[in-house]
């Protein structure tokens, strides 16, 4: 198809805003040609035209760490006294909610997140799943929802020892089975990739980490939480005499394909080791604030040469809101308005996230508008009342753009939403069924939580 009548925000190496006049020729899921739209219409008269109507056309947002399985936590009451520490939050909420999920819960917690992503312009998601009473085939269920929605994603299962050796092994095998499925490169899975999922050092024995290293195929990265709370460091030091990153390094977890989430409590030695191994780390400021775990030294990490991206840890797929929280949080924490500038935020959330997904998809350029890049695009109905340029673009997004302004979402050249109408998912039907399933999930949660 042809995309016409749009003002382009291409991202890439040079931030710029291109006035109307250029069109995009989309074929086979990529941007095949960028040229004056009148020329494209003349040269390709039989192509379907998708009219941007004068809106901004830009790459879709990327979420580098999320949890679909946590969707049913919205509004959930937790029995007993409120959790006062991060460990208590895990024990009272997340480790009971994941046990309450059955196959329907896995499916619909994913579907409601995918509706949210499409509506708000997030086109790629890297998920970290847990459902200890529905492990086998759980990644296939989520993959089916991804393929139905038409989004781009990487999936994994969160291996942990907290539910016993049998379920730990099931988790290991679920990762391995799904990785093999993705490596078969079935055309239906063209938009899917896989990581080898692990929970965190504080719930993983040396034996399980060694088993994961043994099973994980070459070229596949791990996806694991690291030093999100101080308890992770305490456990690692008490059981191994090593800090978290160095313990994980011992088992081959650190590699250019791997993602460590959070890194709130890393020291300089750990930061330097992650930079040396070119292991990815993702920043989730909304979650860190919600869990009161602290503020990750993101700017120090970048200065050390670490590769840092941005996720949402299961919060809403409104990634511009995650940008805004990152921009403000570090200023407040350091009491310094110079910290975490707009260019730093976009370096993490745009440039680095794009590089991460491009590597994951075998070099297919994702996250920019250029010839040969993936046609993962959004239309944004933004009407600036001050000049908008490449130089001040980050601040317009931080202080002007809203997720409600996204009117179209396109992935691999396929429109998933146009003029705010979802085209691949039925939001009303999904929400109605999810409400029924969430109600049953909450009942099981309460039974588990009060045992």
Tab-separated table of C-alpha atoms in Angstrom:
chain	number	residue	atom	x	y	z
A	1	UNK	CA	0.000	0.000	0.000
A	2	UNK	CA	0.887	3.663	-0.100
A	3	UNK	CA	0.814	5.908	2.947
A	4	UNK	CA	0.153	9.511	1.926
A	5	UNK	CA	-0.557	12.935	3.422
A	6	UNK	CA	1.541	12.440	6.510
A	7	UNK	CA	4.181	14.517	8.246
A	8	UNK	CA	7.058	12.120	8.944
A	9	UNK	CA	8.966	11.662	12.195
A	10	UNK	CA	11.484	9.043	11.044
A	11	UNK	CA	13.705	8.777	14.169
A	12	UNK	CA	16.973	7.088	13.120
A	13	UNK	CA	20.394	8.689	13.500
A	14	UNK	CA	19.144	12.247	12.938
A	15	UNK	CA	15.938	13.455	14.565
A	16	UNK	CA	13.831	15.414	12.126
A	17	UNK	CA	10.262	16.369	11.288
A	18	UNK	CA	9.475	16.198	7.573
A	19	UNK	CA	6.480	18.223	6.320
A	20	UNK	CA	3.810	16.660	4.152
A	21	UNK	CA	4.860	15.700	0.641
A	22	UNK	CA	6.676	12.391	0.995
A	23	UNK	CA	4.838	9.090	0.746
A	24	UNK	CA	5.728	5.554	1.790
A	25	UNK	CA	5.460	2.477	-0.391
A	26	UNK	CA	4.874	-0.556	1.846
A	27	UNK	CA	5.461	-4.055	0.499
A	28	UNK	CA	6.151	-7.410	2.162
A	29	UNK	CA	6.038	-5.862	5.592
A	30	UNK	CA	8.752	-3.268	4.980
A	31	UNK	CA	9.059	0.298	3.749
A	32	UNK	CA	10.190	-0.327	0.206
A	33	UNK	CA	10.380	3.261	-1.026
A	34	UNK	CA	10.190	6.807	0.309
A	35	UNK	CA	9.511	9.395	-2.380
A	36	UNK	CA	7.297	12.370	-3.242
A	37	UNK	CA	3.779	11.018	-2.868
A	38	UNK	CA	2.637	12.313	-6.245
A	39	UNK	CA	5.364	10.233	-7.891
A	40	UNK	CA	4.388	7.151	-5.912
A	41	UNK	CA	0.714	7.527	-6.791
A	42	UNK	CA	1.656	7.886	-10.456
A	43	UNK	CA	4.139	4.991	-10.463
A	44	UNK	CA	1.967	2.612	-8.401
A	45	UNK	CA	-1.610	3.388	-9.433
A	46	UNK	CA	-2.986	0.033	-8.286
A	47	UNK	CA	-1.722	0.276	-4.699
A	48	UNK	CA	-4.208	0.753	-1.884
A	49	UNK	CA	-3.812	4.208	-0.313
A	50	UNK	CA	-3.869	4.759	3.430
A	51	UNK	CA	-4.421	8.465	3.986
A	52	UNK	CA	-2.739	9.904	7.097
A	53	UNK	CA	-4.899	13.010	6.824
A	54	UNK	CA	-2.129	15.431	7.718
A	55	UNK	CA	-1.221	13.578	10.919
A	56	UNK	CA	2.287	12.672	12.064
A	57	UNK	CA	3.499	9.296	10.831
A	58	UNK	CA	6.206	7.773	13.010
A	59	UNK	CA	7.561	4.392	14.109
A	60	UNK	CA	5.523	2.539	16.695
A	61	UNK	CA	6.748	2.442	20.271
A	62	UNK	CA	8.666	-0.517	21.705
A	63	UNK	CA	8.307	-2.052	25.166
A	64	UNK	CA	11.448	-3.980	26.109
A	65	UNK	CA	10.129	-5.650	29.295
A	66	UNK	CA	6.535	-6.400	30.241
A	67	UNK	CA	4.298	-8.961	31.961
A	68	UNK	CA	1.010	-9.740	30.239
A	69	UNK	CA	0.160	-12.162	33.032
A	70	UNK	CA	-0.207	-9.291	35.518
A	71	UNK	CA	-3.175	-7.696	33.751
A	72	UNK	CA	-5.737	-9.050	36.210
A	73	UNK	CA	-4.026	-7.272	39.108
A	74	UNK	CA	-5.887	-4.072	38.202
A	75	UNK	CA	-8.133	-3.244	41.167
A	76	UNK	CA	-7.331	-6.514	42.941
A	77	UNK	CA	-7.638	-6.378	46.727
A	78	UNK	CA	-4.880	-8.198	48.623
A	79	UNK	CA	-5.982	-9.883	51.893
A	80	UNK	CA	-4.283	-8.884	55.124
A	81	UNK	CA	-2.028	-5.992	55.975
A	82	UNK	CA	-0.544	-3.963	53.109
A	83	UNK	CA	2.848	-5.155	51.876
A	84	UNK	CA	5.594	-3.041	53.419
A	85	UNK	CA	8.569	-4.318	51.402
A	86	UNK	CA	9.234	-5.383	47.837
A	87	UNK	CA	9.597	-9.009	48.951
A	88	UNK	CA	6.180	-8.840	50.589
A	89	UNK	CA	4.709	-7.433	47.373
A	90	UNK	CA	6.071	-10.460	45.520
A	91	UNK	CA	4.797	-12.891	48.124
A	92	UNK	CA	1.370	-11.334	48.715
A	93	UNK	CA	0.485	-10.289	45.159
A	94	UNK	CA	2.504	-11.620	42.254
A	95	UNK	CA	3.349	-15.109	43.506
A	96	UNK	CA	-0.301	-15.729	44.318
A	97	UNK	CA	-1.751	-14.128	41.197
A	98	UNK	CA	0.429	-16.180	38.860
A	99	UNK	CA	-0.700	-19.386	40.638
A	100	UNK	CA	-4.339	-18.371	40.105
A	101	UNK	CA	-4.009	-18.261	36.310
A	102	UNK	CA	-5.378	-21.090	34.201
A	103	UNK	CA	-5.187	-21.333	30.403
A	104	UNK	CA	-8.118	-18.945	29.927
A	105	UNK	CA	-6.467	-16.511	32.315
A	106	UNK	CA	-3.212	-16.702	30.366
A	107	UNK	CA	-5.036	-16.038	27.104
A	108	UNK	CA	-7.197	-13.142	28.210
A	109	UNK	CA	-4.597	-11.399	30.331
A	110	UNK	CA	-2.527	-11.306	27.147
A	111	UNK	CA	-5.404	-10.189	24.927
A	112	UNK	CA	-6.353	-7.194	27.072
A	113	UNK	CA	-2.710	-6.062	27.032
A	114	UNK	CA	-2.562	-6.400	23.259
A	115	UNK	CA	-5.715	-4.306	22.831
A	116	UNK	CA	-4.057	-1.695	25.040
A	117	UNK	CA	-0.855	-1.824	22.980
A	118	UNK	CA	-2.603	-1.388	19.637
A	119	UNK	CA	-4.770	1.481	20.897
A	120	UNK	CA	-1.758	3.319	22.294
A	121	UNK	CA	0.796	2.790	19.557
A	122	UNK	CA	3.084	0.120	21.035
A	123	UNK	CA	3.981	-2.221	18.191
A	124	UNK	CA	6.662	-4.469	19.748
A	125	UNK	CA	6.573	-6.070	23.200
A	126	UNK	CA	9.073	-8.314	25.004
A	127	UNK	CA	7.061	-10.365	27.489
A	128	UNK	CA	8.100	-12.303	30.602
A	129	UNK	CA	5.411	-14.840	31.536
A	130	UNK	CA	4.539	-16.835	34.671
A	131	UNK	CA	1.641	-19.247	35.353
A	132	UNK	CA	2.956	-22.077	37.597
A	133	UNK	CA	-0.324	-24.025	37.476
A	134	UNK	CA	-0.551	-23.722	33.674
A	135	UNK	CA	3.024	-23.966	32.393
A	136	UNK	CA	2.961	-26.457	29.536
A	137	UNK	CA	1.908	-24.771	26.312
A	138	UNK	CA	1.402	-21.375	27.960
A	139	UNK	CA	3.753	-19.670	25.492
A	140	UNK	CA	1.802	-21.169	22.598
A	141	UNK	CA	-1.377	-19.640	24.010
A	142	UNK	CA	0.261	-16.220	24.191
A	143	UNK	CA	1.776	-16.676	20.723
A	144	UNK	CA	-1.678	-17.362	19.359
A	145	UNK	CA	-2.938	-14.079	20.794
A	146	UNK	CA	0.055	-12.203	19.359
A	147	UNK	CA	-0.560	-13.659	15.912
A	148	UNK	CA	-4.256	-12.823	16.188
A	149	UNK	CA	-3.485	-9.237	17.154
A	150	UNK	CA	-0.764	-8.805	14.531
A	151	UNK	CA	1.838	-7.284	16.858
A	152	UNK	CA	5.563	-8.024	17.056
A	153	UNK	CA	6.823	-9.759	20.225
A	154	UNK	CA	9.336	-11.939	22.003
A	155	UNK	CA	8.112	-14.426	24.616
A	156	UNK	CA	9.614	-16.483	27.423
A	157	UNK	CA	8.578	-18.386	30.536
A	158	UNK	CA	9.783	-17.252	33.976
A	159	UNK	CA	11.689	-20.206	35.477
A	160	UNK	CA	11.810	-20.219	39.285
A	161	UNK	CA	12.511	-22.649	42.108
A	162	UNK	CA	9.899	-21.120	44.405
A	163	UNK	CA	7.246	-23.681	43.361
A	164	UNK	CA	9.451	-26.755	43.577
A	165	UNK	CA	11.812	-28.749	41.380
A	166	UNK	CA	9.124	-30.271	39.158
A	167	UNK	CA	7.674	-26.919	38.104
A	168	UNK	CA	11.147	-25.474	37.714
A	169	UNK	CA	11.939	-28.204	35.199
A	170	UNK	CA	8.587	-27.643	33.470
A	171	UNK	CA	9.486	-23.988	33.053
A	172	UNK	CA	12.883	-24.851	31.630
A	173	UNK	CA	11.300	-27.224	29.140
A	174	UNK	CA	8.581	-24.723	28.171
A	175	UNK	CA	11.274	-22.207	27.245
A	176	UNK	CA	13.242	-24.786	25.277
A	177	UNK	CA	10.163	-26.091	23.455
A	178	UNK	CA	9.048	-22.616	22.425
A	179	UNK	CA	12.550	-21.588	21.352
A	180	UNK	CA	12.657	-24.631	19.062
A	181	UNK	CA	9.255	-23.654	17.640
A	182	UNK	CA	10.531	-20.153	16.829
A	183	UNK	CA	13.754	-21.521	15.342
A	184	UNK	CA	11.657	-23.523	12.868
A	185	UNK	CA	10.742	-20.140	11.338
A	186	UNK	CA	7.156	-21.057	10.498
A	187	UNK	CA	5.700	-18.167	8.437
A	188	UNK	CA	2.861	-17.811	10.963
A	189	UNK	CA	5.493	-16.896	13.565
A	190	UNK	CA	7.261	-14.270	11.460
A	191	UNK	CA	6.598	-11.575	14.069
A	192	UNK	CA	7.592	-13.758	17.035
A	193	UNK	CA	10.916	-14.364	18.744
A	194	UNK	CA	11.932	-16.098	21.980
A	195	UNK	CA	14.102	-15.528	25.008
A	196	UNK	CA	14.951	-18.033	27.745
A	197	UNK	CA	13.102	-16.729	30.788
A	198	UNK	CA	14.325	-16.781	34.378
A	199	UNK	CA	12.723	-15.054	37.359
A	200	UNK	CA	15.542	-13.594	39.472
A	201	UNK	CA	18.646	-14.665	41.327
A	202	UNK	CA	16.785	-14.754	44.654
A	203	UNK	CA	14.488	-17.598	43.499
A	204	UNK	CA	17.009	-19.603	41.476
A	205	UNK	CA	19.446	-22.202	42.766
A	206	UNK	CA	22.873	-22.800	41.287
A	207	UNK	CA	21.558	-26.110	39.948
A	208	UNK	CA	18.704	-24.430	38.068
A	209	UNK	CA	20.946	-21.709	36.680
A	210	UNK	CA	23.389	-24.346	35.517
A	211	UNK	CA	20.560	-26.322	33.917
A	212	UNK	CA	19.349	-23.180	32.117
A	213	UNK	CA	22.843	-22.525	30.784
A	214	UNK	CA	23.005	-26.135	29.569
A	215	UNK	CA	19.618	-26.010	27.811
A	216	UNK	CA	19.667	-22.527	26.285
A	217	UNK	CA	20.649	-22.733	22.597
A	218	UNK	CA	23.468	-20.614	21.226
A	219	UNK	CA	22.340	-17.216	19.980
A	220	UNK	CA	19.358	-17.052	22.360
A	221	UNK	CA	19.365	-14.553	25.193
A	222	UNK	CA	18.077	-14.877	28.724
A	223	UNK	CA	15.429	-12.549	30.129
A	224	UNK	CA	15.688	-12.121	33.910
A	225	UNK	CA	15.075	-9.610	36.700
A	226	UNK	CA	18.286	-8.412	38.350
A	227	UNK	CA	18.765	-6.359	41.519
A	228	UNK	CA	15.244	-4.941	41.308
A	229	UNK	CA	15.070	-4.944	45.108
A	230	UNK	CA	17.899	-5.067	47.627
A	231	UNK	CA	16.700	-8.536	48.699
A	232	UNK	CA	18.093	-9.890	45.421
A	233	UNK	CA	21.569	-8.652	46.318
A	234	UNK	CA	21.311	-9.897	49.914
A	235	UNK	CA	20.306	-13.375	48.783
A	236	UNK	CA	23.069	-13.542	46.199
A	237	UNK	CA	25.756	-12.409	48.629
A	238	UNK	CA	24.591	-14.765	51.390
A	239	UNK	CA	24.332	-17.846	49.163
A	240	UNK	CA	27.195	-17.346	46.721
A	241	UNK	CA	29.410	-14.604	48.096
A	242	UNK	CA	28.860	-12.739	44.826
A	243	UNK	CA	26.678	-9.814	43.836
A	244	UNK	CA	23.817	-10.594	41.466
A	245	UNK	CA	25.480	-9.723	38.157
A	246	UNK	CA	28.638	-11.659	38.999
A	247	UNK	CA	26.585	-14.672	40.112
A	248	UNK	CA	24.627	-14.635	36.854
A	249	UNK	CA	27.859	-14.206	34.909
A	250	UNK	CA	29.127	-17.437	36.446
A	251	UNK	CA	26.318	-19.290	34.638
A	252	UNK	CA	26.644	-17.646	31.225
A	253	UNK	CA	23.577	-15.444	31.625
A	254	UNK	CA	25.401	-12.295	30.515
A	255	UNK	CA	25.550	-12.137	26.733
A	256	UNK	CA	24.657	-9.602	24.021
A	257	UNK	CA	21.305	-11.292	23.428
A	258	UNK	CA	20.232	-11.218	27.102
A	259	UNK	CA	17.981	-8.725	28.894
A	260	UNK	CA	18.295	-7.919	32.585
A	261	UNK	CA	15.343	-5.962	33.947
A	262	UNK	CA	15.642	-3.103	36.462
A	263	UNK	CA	19.204	-3.120	37.869
A	264	UNK	CA	18.192	-0.690	40.618
A	265	UNK	CA	20.829	-1.887	43.087
A	266	UNK	CA	23.862	-2.506	40.875
A	267	UNK	CA	27.288	-1.249	41.900
A	268	UNK	CA	29.971	0.113	39.584
A	269	UNK	CA	31.660	-3.255	39.158
A	270	UNK	CA	28.418	-4.843	38.010
A	271	UNK	CA	27.747	-1.956	35.647
A	272	UNK	CA	31.192	-2.330	34.111
A	273	UNK	CA	30.694	-6.072	33.660
A	274	UNK	CA	27.364	-5.555	31.908
A	275	UNK	CA	29.028	-3.019	29.635
A	276	UNK	CA	31.863	-5.450	28.861
A	277	UNK	CA	29.460	-8.251	27.947
A	278	UNK	CA	27.071	-5.868	26.111
A	279	UNK	CA	24.159	-7.349	28.034
A	280	UNK	CA	20.954	-5.325	27.760
A	281	UNK	CA	19.273	-3.756	30.789
A	282	UNK	CA	15.784	-2.262	30.815
A	283	UNK	CA	14.475	0.635	32.902
A	284	UNK	CA	10.901	0.615	34.265
A	285	UNK	CA	10.424	3.827	36.299
A	286	UNK	CA	6.678	3.487	36.960
A	287	UNK	CA	7.147	0.035	38.465
A	288	UNK	CA	10.186	1.072	40.496
A	289	UNK	CA	8.221	3.947	42.015
A	290	UNK	CA	5.188	1.757	42.678
A	291	UNK	CA	7.287	-0.888	44.433
A	292	UNK	CA	9.404	1.734	46.241
A	293	UNK	CA	12.590	-0.149	45.360
A	294	UNK	CA	14.688	2.876	44.454
A	295	UNK	CA	16.000	4.547	41.316
A	296	UNK	CA	18.368	2.770	38.951
A	297	UNK	CA	21.611	4.648	38.104
A	298	UNK	CA	20.669	4.807	34.442
A	299	UNK	CA	22.864	7.747	33.481
A	300	UNK	CA	25.894	6.088	35.091
A	301	UNK	CA	25.103	2.949	33.132
A	302	UNK	CA	24.960	4.835	29.849
A	303	UNK	CA	28.203	6.651	30.660
A	304	UNK	CA	29.857	3.274	31.278
A	305	UNK	CA	28.800	2.021	27.850
A	306	UNK	CA	25.899	-0.169	28.937
A	307	UNK	CA	23.047	-0.838	26.557
A	308	UNK	CA	19.913	0.402	28.321
A	309	UNK	CA	16.373	0.156	26.982
A	310	UNK	CA	12.935	0.888	28.408
A	311	UNK	CA	10.032	-1.352	29.366
A	312	UNK	CA	6.905	-1.008	31.483
A	313	UNK	CA	6.983	-4.112	33.756
A	314	UNK	CA	3.318	-4.813	33.045
A	315	UNK	CA	2.008	-1.286	33.475
A	316	UNK	CA	-0.196	0.074	30.677
A	317	UNK	CA	1.309	-0.012	27.197
A	318	UNK	CA	1.401	3.771	27.058
A	319	UNK	CA	5.123	4.058	26.532
A	320	UNK	CA	5.183	7.849	26.237
A	321	UNK	CA	3.941	7.908	29.836
A	322	UNK	CA	6.924	5.722	30.801
A	323	UNK	CA	9.191	8.282	29.090
A	324	UNK	CA	7.627	11.104	31.092
A	325	UNK	CA	8.063	9.297	34.389
A	326	UNK	CA	11.715	8.587	33.590
A	327	UNK	CA	12.274	12.241	32.665
A	328	UNK	CA	10.819	13.464	35.967
A	329	UNK	CA	11.881	10.732	38.393
A	330	UNK	CA	15.632	11.183	38.047
A	331	UNK	CA	15.364	14.959	38.413
A	332	UNK	CA	13.422	14.601	41.638
A	333	UNK	CA	15.597	11.831	43.040
A	334	UNK	CA	18.839	13.730	42.415
A	335	UNK	CA	17.269	17.154	43.101
A	336	UNK	CA	18.875	18.303	39.899
A	337	UNK	CA	16.826	19.503	36.883
A	338	UNK	CA	19.733	18.702	34.567
A	339	UNK	CA	19.391	14.959	35.081
A	340	UNK	CA	17.759	12.618	32.528
A	341	UNK	CA	17.313	15.130	29.727
A	342	UNK	CA	14.974	14.642	26.808
A	343	UNK	CA	17.707	13.341	24.523
A	344	UNK	CA	18.709	10.778	27.152
A	345	UNK	CA	15.134	9.544	27.394
A	346	UNK	CA	14.815	9.140	23.633
A	347	UNK	CA	18.239	7.505	23.444
A	348	UNK	CA	16.909	4.812	25.786
A	349	UNK	CA	13.318	4.489	24.609
A	350	UNK	CA	13.805	5.079	20.877
A	351	UNK	CA	17.380	4.454	19.749
A	352	UNK	CA	18.304	1.650	22.140
A	353	UNK	CA	14.940	-0.100	22.066
A	354	UNK	CA	15.110	-0.037	18.273
A	355	UNK	CA	18.618	-1.505	18.310
A	356	UNK	CA	17.502	-4.261	20.691
A	357	UNK	CA	14.563	-5.307	18.522
A	358	UNK	CA	16.583	-4.992	15.324
A	359	UNK	CA	19.102	-7.479	16.745
A	360	UNK	CA	16.288	-9.750	17.885
A	361	UNK	CA	14.767	-9.770	14.395
A	362	UNK	CA	17.964	-10.743	12.605
A	363	UNK	CA	18.979	-7.271	11.491
A	364	UNK	CA	15.584	-6.097	10.208
A	365	UNK	CA	15.629	-2.391	11.039
A	366	UNK	CA	12.802	-1.734	13.482
A	367	UNK	CA	11.955	1.602	15.053
A	368	UNK	CA	12.687	4.026	12.244
A	369	UNK	CA	11.250	5.144	8.933
A	370	UNK	CA	13.802	4.303	6.265
A	371	UNK	CA	13.840	2.239	3.101
A	372	UNK	CA	14.104	-1.431	4.035
A	373	UNK	CA	12.889	-0.870	7.602
A	374	UNK	CA	9.950	-2.716	9.129
A	375	UNK	CA	6.640	-1.006	8.396
A	376	UNK	CA	5.732	-0.714	12.092
A	377	UNK	CA	4.072	2.693	12.144
A	378	UNK	CA	1.577	4.857	13.980
A	379	UNK	CA	-0.431	7.945	13.044
A	380	UNK	CA	-0.561	10.666	15.704
A	381	UNK	CA	-3.199	13.423	15.694
A	382	UNK	CA	-1.063	16.108	17.337
A	383	UNK	CA	-1.541	19.818	16.727
A	384	UNK	CA	1.454	21.740	18.094
A	385	UNK	CA	0.944	25.373	19.051
A	386	UNK	CA	4.704	26.003	19.225
A	387	UNK	CA	7.290	25.118	16.543
A	388	UNK	CA	8.012	21.383	16.331
A	389	UNK	CA	11.465	20.504	15.006
A	390	UNK	CA	13.916	17.648	15.144
A	391	UNK	CA	15.808	19.569	17.796
A	392	UNK	CA	12.930	19.899	20.223
A	393	UNK	CA	11.019	16.729	19.288
A	394	UNK	CA	11.751	14.876	22.573
A	395	UNK	CA	10.207	17.699	24.596
A	396	UNK	CA	7.092	17.871	22.443
A	397	UNK	CA	6.577	14.166	23.135
A	398	UNK	CA	7.299	14.585	26.841
A	399	UNK	CA	5.030	17.605	27.308
A	400	UNK	CA	2.573	17.460	24.401
A	401	UNK	CA	1.994	13.995	22.961
A	402	UNK	CA	-0.699	11.839	24.579
A	403	UNK	CA	-1.439	8.185	23.906
A	404	UNK	CA	-5.035	9.095	23.045
A	405	UNK	CA	-3.687	10.926	19.986
A	406	UNK	CA	-2.728	7.638	18.274
A	407	UNK	CA	-5.323	7.015	15.548
A	408	UNK	CA	-3.669	4.235	13.506
A	409	UNK	CA	-1.315	1.369	14.303
A	410	UNK	CA	0.409	-0.651	11.578
A	411	UNK	CA	2.761	-3.629	12.055
A	412	UNK	CA	4.696	-5.251	9.215
A	413	UNK	CA	2.542	-3.262	6.788
A	414	UNK	CA	-0.756	-4.551	8.213
A	415	UNK	CA	-3.147	-2.002	9.714
A	416	UNK	CA	-4.231	-3.129	13.186
A	417	UNK	CA	-6.123	0.085	13.916
A	418	UNK	CA	-7.245	2.874	11.600
A	419	UNK	CA	-9.193	5.991	12.566
A	420	UNK	CA	-9.180	4.608	16.116
A	421	UNK	CA	-11.061	1.465	15.052
A	422	UNK	CA	-9.421	-1.824	15.993
A	423	UNK	CA	-9.213	-4.132	12.983
A	424	UNK	CA	-7.807	-7.407	14.349
A	425	UNK	CA	-9.227	-7.606	17.877
A	426	UNK	CA	-12.759	-7.111	19.213
A	427	UNK	CA	-12.169	-4.951	22.287
A	428	UNK	CA	-15.723	-5.203	23.651
A	429	UNK	CA	-15.870	-8.985	23.378
A	430	UNK	CA	-12.399	-9.399	24.857
A	431	UNK	CA	-13.178	-7.090	27.782
A	432	UNK	CA	-16.471	-8.850	28.521
A	433	UNK	CA	-14.896	-12.300	28.547
A	434	UNK	CA	-11.853	-11.070	30.469
A	435	UNK	CA	-14.161	-9.694	33.166
A	436	UNK	CA	-15.695	-13.134	33.650
A	437	UNK	CA	-12.300	-14.841	33.752
A	438	UNK	CA	-10.784	-12.203	36.042
A	439	UNK	CA	-13.629	-12.718	38.512
A	440	UNK	CA	-12.856	-16.442	38.710
A	441	UNK	CA	-9.123	-15.703	38.870
A	442	UNK	CA	-9.667	-13.361	41.817
A	443	UNK	CA	-11.582	-16.069	43.676
A	444	UNK	CA	-8.703	-18.494	43.241
A	445	UNK	CA	-6.260	-15.748	44.209
A	446	UNK	CA	-8.061	-15.133	47.481
A	447	UNK	CA	-8.137	-18.846	48.280
A	448	UNK	CA	-4.421	-19.122	47.601
A	449	UNK	CA	-3.555	-15.921	49.464
A	450	UNK	CA	-5.453	-16.900	52.616
A	451	UNK	CA	-4.173	-20.486	52.879
